[in-house]
PDB file of C-alpha atoms and ligand atoms in Angstrom:
ATOM      1  CA  MET R   9     -36.531 223.668  33.585  1.00 48.00           C
ATOM      2  CA  SER R  10     -37.878 220.964  35.854  1.00 48.00           C
ATOM      3  CA  SER R  11     -40.128 221.872  38.754  1.00 51.00           C
ATOM      4  CA  THR R  12     -38.932 220.938  42.234  1.00 55.00           C
ATOM      5  CA  ALA R  13     -42.042 222.185  44.040  1.00 72.00           C
ATOM      6  CA  ALA R  14     -43.285 219.618  46.557  1.00 92.00           C
ATOM      7  CA  ARG R  15     -46.686 218.243  45.696  1.00 97.00           C
ATOM      8  CA  THR R  16     -49.493 218.237  48.231  1.00 98.00           C
ATOM      9  CA  ARG R  17     -49.891 214.842  49.892  1.00 98.00           C
ATOM     10  CA  VAL R  18     -53.453 213.533  49.588  1.00 98.00           C
ATOM     11  CA  ALA R  19     -55.153 210.478  51.124  1.00 98.00           C
ATOM     12  CA  VAL R  20     -58.335 209.216  49.449  1.00 98.00           C
ATOM     13  CA  LEU R  21     -61.197 207.492  51.301  1.00 98.00           C
ATOM     14  CA  ILE R  22     -63.429 205.124  49.342  1.00 98.00           C
ATOM     15  CA  SER R  23     -66.131 202.513  49.927  1.00 98.00           C
ATOM     16  CA  GLY R  24     -66.622 200.948  46.500  1.00 97.00           C
ATOM     17  CA  ARG R  25     -65.928 201.254  42.811  1.00 97.00           C
ATOM     18  CA  GLY R  26     -63.505 204.141  43.169  1.00 97.00           C
ATOM     19  CA  SER R  27     -63.992 205.787  39.793  1.00 98.00           C
ATOM     20  CA  ASN R  28     -63.501 209.252  41.295  1.00 98.00           C
ATOM     21  CA  MET R  29     -60.357 207.980  43.025  1.00 98.00           C
ATOM     22  CA  SER R  30     -59.198 206.734  39.608  1.00 98.00           C
ATOM     23  CA  ALA R  31     -59.819 210.176  38.137  1.00 98.00           C
ATOM     24  CA  LEU R  32     -57.687 211.716  40.891  1.00 98.00           C
ATOM     25  CA  LEU R  33     -54.957 209.123  40.308  1.00 98.00           C
ATOM     26  CA  ALA R  34     -54.971 209.819  36.579  1.00 98.00           C
ATOM     27  CA  ALA R  35     -54.675 213.550  37.184  1.00 98.00           C
ATOM     28  CA  SER R  36     -51.854 213.091  39.677  1.00 97.00           C
ATOM     29  CA  ALA R  37     -49.912 211.125  37.073  1.00 95.00           C
ATOM     30  CA  GLN R  38     -49.501 214.389  35.183  1.00 96.00           C
ATOM     31  CA  PRO R  39     -46.130 215.930  36.048  1.00 93.00           C
ATOM     32  CA  ASP R  40     -47.545 219.413  36.586  1.00 96.00           C
ATOM     33  CA  TYR R  41     -50.431 218.313  38.850  1.00 98.00           C
ATOM     34  CA  PRO R  42     -49.996 219.944  42.275  1.00 98.00           C
ATOM     35  CA  ALA R  43     -51.101 216.934  44.373  1.00 98.00           C
ATOM     36  CA  GLU R  44     -50.034 213.321  44.787  1.00 98.00           C
ATOM     37  CA  ILE R  45     -52.122 210.432  46.127  1.00 98.00           C
ATOM     38  CA  ILE R  46     -50.140 208.835  48.938  1.00 98.00           C
ATOM     39  CA  GLY R  47     -52.686 206.334  50.236  1.00 98.00           C
ATOM     40  CA  VAL R  48     -56.214 204.991  49.856  1.00 98.00           C
ATOM     41  CA  ILE R  49     -58.387 203.799  52.760  1.00 98.00           C
ATOM     42  CA  SER R  50     -61.579 201.788  52.397  1.00 98.00           C
ATOM     43  CA  ASN R  51     -64.088 200.842  55.069  1.00 98.00           C
ATOM     44  CA  ARG R  52     -64.946 197.801  52.949  1.00 98.00           C
ATOM     45  CA  ALA R  53     -62.461 195.034  52.102  1.00 97.00           C
ATOM     46  CA  ASP R  54     -64.294 194.283  48.840  1.00 97.00           C
ATOM     47  CA  ALA R  55     -64.111 197.835  47.442  1.00 98.00           C
ATOM     48  CA  ALA R  56     -63.072 197.471  43.803  1.00 97.00           C
ATOM     49  CA  GLY R  57     -61.119 200.713  44.001  1.00 97.00           C
ATOM     50  CA  LEU R  58     -58.572 199.059  46.307  1.00 98.00           C
ATOM     51  CA  ASP R  59     -57.330 196.863  43.445  1.00 98.00           C
ATOM     52  CA  VAL R  60     -57.024 199.902  41.182  1.00 97.00           C
ATOM     53  CA  ALA R  61     -54.973 201.726  43.814  1.00 98.00           C
ATOM     54  CA  LYS R  62     -52.740 198.712  44.446  1.00 98.00           C
ATOM     55  CA  ALA R  63     -52.143 198.273  40.708  1.00 97.00           C
ATOM     56  CA  ALA R  64     -51.028 201.899  40.609  1.00 96.00           C
ATOM     57  CA  GLY R  65     -48.554 201.229  43.415  1.00 97.00           C
ATOM     58  CA  ILE R  66     -50.466 203.266  45.990  1.00 98.00           C
ATOM     59  CA  ALA R  67     -50.511 202.244  49.667  1.00 98.00           C
ATOM     60  CA  THR R  68     -53.906 200.927  50.766  1.00 98.00           C
ATOM     61  CA  ALA R  69     -55.552 200.202  54.100  1.00 98.00           C
ATOM     62  CA  VAL R  70     -58.861 198.562  54.988  1.00 98.00           C
ATOM     63  CA  ILE R  71     -60.593 199.692  58.162  1.00 98.00           C
ATOM     64  CA  PRO R  72     -63.879 197.744  58.338  1.00 97.00           C
ATOM     65  CA  HIS R  73     -66.424 199.888  60.153  1.00 95.00           C
ATOM     66  CA  ARG R  74     -68.172 196.759  61.461  1.00 94.00           C
ATOM     67  CA  ASP R  75     -65.114 195.945  63.576  1.00 96.00           C
ATOM     68  CA  PHE R  76     -65.779 198.979  65.786  1.00 97.00           C
ATOM     69  CA  VAL R  77     -68.290 199.396  68.577  1.00 97.00           C
ATOM     70  CA  SER R  78     -69.060 202.991  67.758  1.00 97.00           C
ATOM     71  CA  ARG R  79     -68.749 205.606  65.064  1.00 96.00           C
ATOM     72  CA  ALA R  80     -66.220 207.405  67.283  1.00 97.00           C
ATOM     73  CA  ALA R  81     -64.040 204.300  67.585  1.00 98.00           C
ATOM     74  CA  PHE R  82     -64.071 203.815  63.813  1.00 98.00           C
ATOM     75  CA  ASP R  83     -63.194 207.453  63.217  1.00 98.00           C
ATOM     76  CA  SER R  84     -60.302 207.182  65.705  1.00 98.00           C
ATOM     77  CA  ALA R  85     -58.875 204.255  63.750  1.00 98.00           C
ATOM     78  CA  LEU R  86     -59.309 206.217  60.531  1.00 98.00           C
ATOM     79  CA  ASP R  87     -57.549 209.162  62.099  1.00 98.00           C
ATOM     80  CA  ARG R  88     -54.646 206.992  63.309  1.00 98.00           C
ATOM     81  CA  GLN R  89     -54.083 205.589  59.810  1.00 98.00           C
ATOM     82  CA  LEU R  90     -54.251 209.040  58.288  1.00 98.00           C
ATOM     83  CA  ARG R  91     -51.780 210.486  60.818  1.00 97.00           C
ATOM     84  CA  ALA R  92     -49.424 207.570  60.062  1.00 98.00           C
ATOM     85  CA  TRP R  93     -49.437 208.601  56.393  1.00 98.00           C
ATOM     86  CA  ASN R  94     -49.432 212.285  57.238  1.00 97.00           C
ATOM     87  CA  PRO R  95     -51.450 213.662  54.315  1.00 98.00           C
ATOM     88  CA  GLU R  96     -52.001 217.382  53.939  1.00 98.00           C
ATOM     89  CA  LEU R  97     -55.439 216.837  52.410  1.00 98.00           C
ATOM     90  CA  VAL R  98     -58.062 214.087  52.576  1.00 98.00           C
ATOM     91  CA  ALA R  99     -60.368 213.492  49.598  1.00 98.00           C
ATOM     92  CA  LEU R 100     -63.581 211.525  50.165  1.00 98.00           C
ATOM     93  CA  ALA R 101     -64.497 209.702  46.965  1.00 98.00           C
ATOM     94  CA  GLY R 102     -67.644 207.651  47.375  1.00 97.00           C
ATOM     95  CA  PHE R 103     -66.890 207.115  51.071  1.00 97.00           C
ATOM     96  CA  MET R 104     -70.236 205.993  52.465  1.00 95.00           C
ATOM     97  CA  ARG R 105     -69.826 206.710  56.166  1.00 94.00           C
ATOM     98  CA  LEU R 106     -71.062 209.613  58.214  1.00 94.00           C
ATOM     99  CA  LEU R 107     -68.150 211.131  60.121  1.00 96.00           C
ATOM    100  CA  THR R 108     -68.201 212.383  63.705  1.00 97.00           C
ATOM    101  CA  PHE R 109     -68.057 216.036  64.648  1.00 97.00           C
ATOM    102  CA  GLU R 110     -64.631 215.467  66.254  1.00 97.00           C
ATOM    103  CA  PHE R 111     -63.171 213.843  63.137  1.00 97.00           C
ATOM    104  CA  THR R 112     -64.472 216.469  60.739  1.00 97.00           C
ATOM    105  CA  GLU R 113     -63.300 219.270  63.014  1.00 96.00           C
ATOM    106  CA  SER R 114     -59.812 217.796  63.326  1.00 96.00           C
ATOM    107  CA  TRP R 115     -59.490 217.736  59.505  1.00 97.00           C
ATOM    108  CA  ARG R 116     -61.300 221.034  59.037  1.00 96.00           C
ATOM    109  CA  GLY R 117     -60.220 222.851  55.881  1.00 96.00           C
ATOM    110  CA  ARG R 118     -58.184 219.834  54.819  1.00 98.00           C
ATOM    111  CA  MET R 119     -60.936 217.402  53.826  1.00 98.00           C
ATOM    112  CA  ILE R 120     -63.064 217.591  50.678  1.00 98.00           C
ATOM    113  CA  ASN R 121     -65.896 215.486  49.218  1.00 98.00           C
ATOM    114  CA  ILE R 122     -67.629 214.931  45.891  1.00 98.00           C
ATOM    115  CA  HIS R 123     -71.417 214.770  46.032  1.00 98.00           C
ATOM    116  CA  PRO R 124     -73.623 213.714  43.092  1.00 98.00           C
ATOM    117  CA  ALA R 125     -76.032 216.670  43.151  1.00 98.00           C
ATOM    118  CA  LEU R 126     -76.037 220.441  42.988  1.00 98.00           C
ATOM    119  CA  LEU R 127     -75.791 221.215  46.700  1.00 97.00           C
ATOM    120  CA  PRO R 128     -77.592 222.496  48.675  1.00 97.00           C
ATOM    121  CA  GLU R 129     -80.199 220.543  46.716  1.00 97.00           C
ATOM    122  CA  PHE R 130     -80.416 216.780  47.220  1.00 97.00           C
ATOM    123  CA  LYS R 131     -78.141 216.145  50.152  1.00 97.00           C
ATOM    124  CA  GLY R 132     -77.811 212.491  51.139  1.00 96.00           C
ATOM    125  CA  LEU R 133     -78.411 209.366  49.087  1.00 96.00           C
ATOM    126  CA  ASP R 134     -80.302 208.420  45.933  1.00 97.00           C
ATOM    127  CA  THR R 135     -79.856 211.868  44.435  1.00 98.00           C
ATOM    128  CA  HIS R 136     -80.492 210.988  40.775  1.00 98.00           C
ATOM    129  CA  ARG R 137     -83.856 209.338  41.435  1.00 98.00           C
ATOM    130  CA  ARG R 138     -84.899 212.224  43.679  1.00 98.00           C
ATOM    131  CA  ALA R 139     -83.883 214.777  41.032  1.00 98.00           C
ATOM    132  CA  ILE R 140     -85.990 213.009  38.377  1.00 98.00           C
ATOM    133  CA  GLU R 141     -88.986 212.527  40.666  1.00 97.00           C
ATOM    134  CA  GLY R 142     -88.751 216.136  41.819  1.00 97.00           C
ATOM    135  CA  GLY R 143     -88.971 217.334  38.224  1.00 97.00           C
ATOM    136  CA  ALA R 144     -85.506 218.927  38.178  1.00 97.00           C
ATOM    137  CA  LYS R 145     -84.441 220.193  34.766  1.00 98.00           C
ATOM    138  CA  ILE R 146     -80.822 220.662  35.812  1.00 98.00           C
ATOM    139  CA  HIS R 147     -78.820 218.335  38.018  1.00 98.00           C
ATOM    140  CA  GLY R 148     -75.108 217.892  38.606  1.00 98.00           C
ATOM    141  CA  CYS R 149     -72.347 217.449  41.134  1.00 98.00           C
ATOM    142  CA  THR R 150     -70.511 219.410  43.795  1.00 98.00           C
ATOM    143  CA  VAL R 151     -67.067 219.359  45.381  1.00 98.00           C
ATOM    144  CA  HIS R 152     -67.134 220.867  48.876  1.00 98.00           C
ATOM    145  CA  PHE R 153     -65.179 221.107  52.092  1.00 98.00           C
ATOM    146  CA  VAL R 154     -66.320 218.610  54.692  1.00 97.00           C
ATOM    147  CA  THR R 155     -67.786 220.163  57.830  1.00 96.00           C
ATOM    148  CA  PRO R 156     -69.786 218.501  60.624  1.00 94.00           C
ATOM    149  CA  GLY R 157     -73.171 218.853  58.867  1.00 92.00           C
ATOM    150  CA  MET R 158     -73.661 216.201  56.169  1.00 91.00           C
ATOM    151  CA  ASP R 159     -73.097 217.616  52.649  1.00 92.00           C
ATOM    152  CA  GLU R 160     -73.130 221.137  54.072  1.00 94.00           C
ATOM    153  CA  GLY R 161     -69.574 222.475  53.773  1.00 94.00           C
ATOM    154  CA  PRO R 162     -68.536 225.427  51.593  1.00 96.00           C
ATOM    155  CA  ILE R 163     -68.673 224.708  47.867  1.00 97.00           C
ATOM    156  CA  ILE R 164     -65.442 224.565  45.865  1.00 98.00           C
ATOM    157  CA  ALA R 165     -66.761 223.546  42.420  1.00 98.00           C
ATOM    158  CA  GLN R 166     -69.971 222.488  40.707  1.00 98.00           C
ATOM    159  CA  ALA R 167     -70.932 221.183  37.275  1.00 98.00           C
ATOM    160  CA  GLU R 168     -74.419 221.075  35.796  1.00 98.00           C
ATOM    161  CA  VAL R 169     -75.980 218.526  33.456  1.00 98.00           C
ATOM    162  CA  PRO R 170     -79.445 218.554  31.890  1.00 98.00           C
ATOM    163  CA  VAL R 171     -82.118 216.137  33.066  1.00 98.00           C
ATOM    164  CA  LEU R 172     -83.573 214.641  29.879  1.00 98.00           C
ATOM    165  CA  PRO R 173     -87.230 213.596  29.564  1.00 96.00           C
ATOM    166  CA  ASP R 174     -86.499 209.876  29.289  1.00 97.00           C
ATOM    167  CA  ASP R 175     -83.752 209.790  31.926  1.00 98.00           C
ATOM    168  CA  THR R 176     -83.546 206.965  34.417  1.00 98.00           C
ATOM    169  CA  PRO R 177     -81.515 207.317  37.620  1.00 98.00           C
ATOM    170  CA  GLU R 178     -78.850 205.241  35.845  1.00 98.00           C
ATOM    171  CA  SER R 179     -78.628 207.341  32.667  1.00 98.00           C
ATOM    172  CA  LEU R 180     -78.672 210.574  34.648  1.00 98.00           C
ATOM    173  CA  GLY R 181     -76.112 209.192  37.096  1.00 98.00           C
ATOM    174  CA  ALA R 182     -73.765 208.275  34.263  1.00 98.00           C
ATOM    175  CA  ARG R 183     -74.013 211.818  32.863  1.00 98.00           C
ATOM    176  CA  VAL R 184     -73.288 213.283  36.301  1.00 98.00           C
ATOM    177  CA  LEU R 185     -70.400 210.869  36.903  1.00 98.00           C
ATOM    178  CA  ARG R 186     -68.582 212.078  33.782  1.00 98.00           C
ATOM    179  CA  GLU R 187     -68.710 215.574  35.243  1.00 98.00           C
ATOM    180  CA  GLU R 188     -67.571 214.322  38.663  1.00 98.00           C
ATOM    181  CA  HIS R 189     -64.469 212.868  37.035  1.00 98.00           C
ATOM    182  CA  ARG R 190     -63.795 216.211  35.362  1.00 98.00           C
ATOM    183  CA  ILE R 191     -64.327 218.598  38.282  1.00 98.00           C
ATOM    184  CA  TYR R 192     -62.920 216.584  41.186  1.00 98.00           C
ATOM    185  CA  PRO R 193     -59.315 216.641  39.934  1.00 98.00           C
ATOM    186  CA  GLN R 194     -59.686 220.349  39.077  1.00 98.00           C
ATOM    187  CA  ALA R 195     -61.100 221.173  42.502  1.00 98.00           C
ATOM    188  CA  LEU R 196     -58.444 219.164  44.340  1.00 98.00           C
ATOM    189  CA  ALA R 197     -55.753 220.992  42.364  1.00 98.00           C
ATOM    190  CA  ARG R 198     -57.206 224.335  43.360  1.00 97.00           C
ATOM    191  CA  VAL R 199     -57.324 223.387  47.045  1.00 98.00           C
ATOM    192  CA  ALA R 200     -53.774 221.992  46.835  1.00 98.00           C
ATOM    193  CA  ARG R 201     -52.596 225.301  45.366  1.00 97.00           C
ATOM    194  CA  GLY R 202     -54.216 227.143  48.258  1.00 96.00           C
ATOM    195  CA  GLU R 203     -56.782 228.892  46.064  1.00 96.00           C
ATOM    196  CA  PHE R 204     -59.625 227.796  48.370  1.00 92.00           C
ATOM    197  CA  THR R 205     -59.372 227.882  52.137  1.00 92.00           C
ATOM    198  CA  LEU R 206     -61.834 227.742  55.008  1.00 87.00           C
ATOM    199  CA  PRO R 207     -61.926 230.849  57.213  1.00 79.00           C
TER     200      PRO R 207
HETATM  201  C1  GRF D 315     -70.102 209.112  43.220  1.00 91.46           C
HETATM  202  O1  GRF D 315     -71.262 209.406  42.490  1.00 91.46           O
HETATM  203  C2  GRF D 315     -69.884 210.119  44.322  1.00 91.46           C
HETATM  204  O2  GRF D 315     -70.286 211.403  43.977  1.00 91.46           O
HETATM  205  C3  GRF D 315     -70.767 209.578  45.405  1.00 91.46           C
HETATM  206  O3  GRF D 315     -70.642 208.187  45.328  1.00 91.46           O
HETATM  207  C4  GRF D 315     -70.264 207.825  44.008  1.00 91.46           C
HETATM  208  C5  GRF D 315     -68.984 207.065  44.126  1.00 91.46           C
HETATM  209  O4  GRF D 315     -68.546 206.548  42.897  1.00 91.46           O
HETATM  210  N1  GRF D 315     -70.422 210.155  46.671  1.00 91.46           N
HETATM  211  P1  GRF D 315     -67.056 206.072  42.735  1.00 91.46           P
HETATM  212  O5  GRF D 315     -66.778 205.069  43.859  1.00 91.46           O
HETATM  213  O6  GRF D 315     -66.161 207.264  42.812  1.00 91.46           O
HETATM  214  O7  GRF D 315     -67.014 205.392  41.401  1.00 91.46           O
END
């Protein structure tokens, strides 16, 4: 029997390589995956992930943040593009912009992010170096709802990896990234199925 259930429409926001976006695309190619990627937006025209999305036949848009006088103006343009595509969920995947209170509130409960650390530890940038320098024995990644506070929203999924004695930020980052690619599609599926909601 074939399933006729509508899949949840998801827009993905990127700034660069887009390997997490690729993991979401690969998952959504599975017939039983509950979400479909309907568009990818980058704030950088040179984001490598744009070519991957285009090759997969996904709509893309570039909204260069430098073209806007303020963070609010950029977020308004982002919001307009999203509303034009009408996604049910927005997945941030290496999107390197802080978002305004207004934008995050207007997508509240419908926007998720992947962060390369075990939140609430190591919010912000350069997480792998900070984990090594801080003597962490366990590091990892987190998928969470996006709320106004940076990297603060309720946690949907986490995966742990060991920090090995001879790790560099690069070797540790590669170990974490493999887990990101595993848990992000799982977490998005769970949100798409309505298993996680924000009160
Ligand atoms: C990932 O480590 C993600 O957790 C972080 O930025 C990186 C983006 O990598 N927010 P990619 O563009 O998904 O390859």
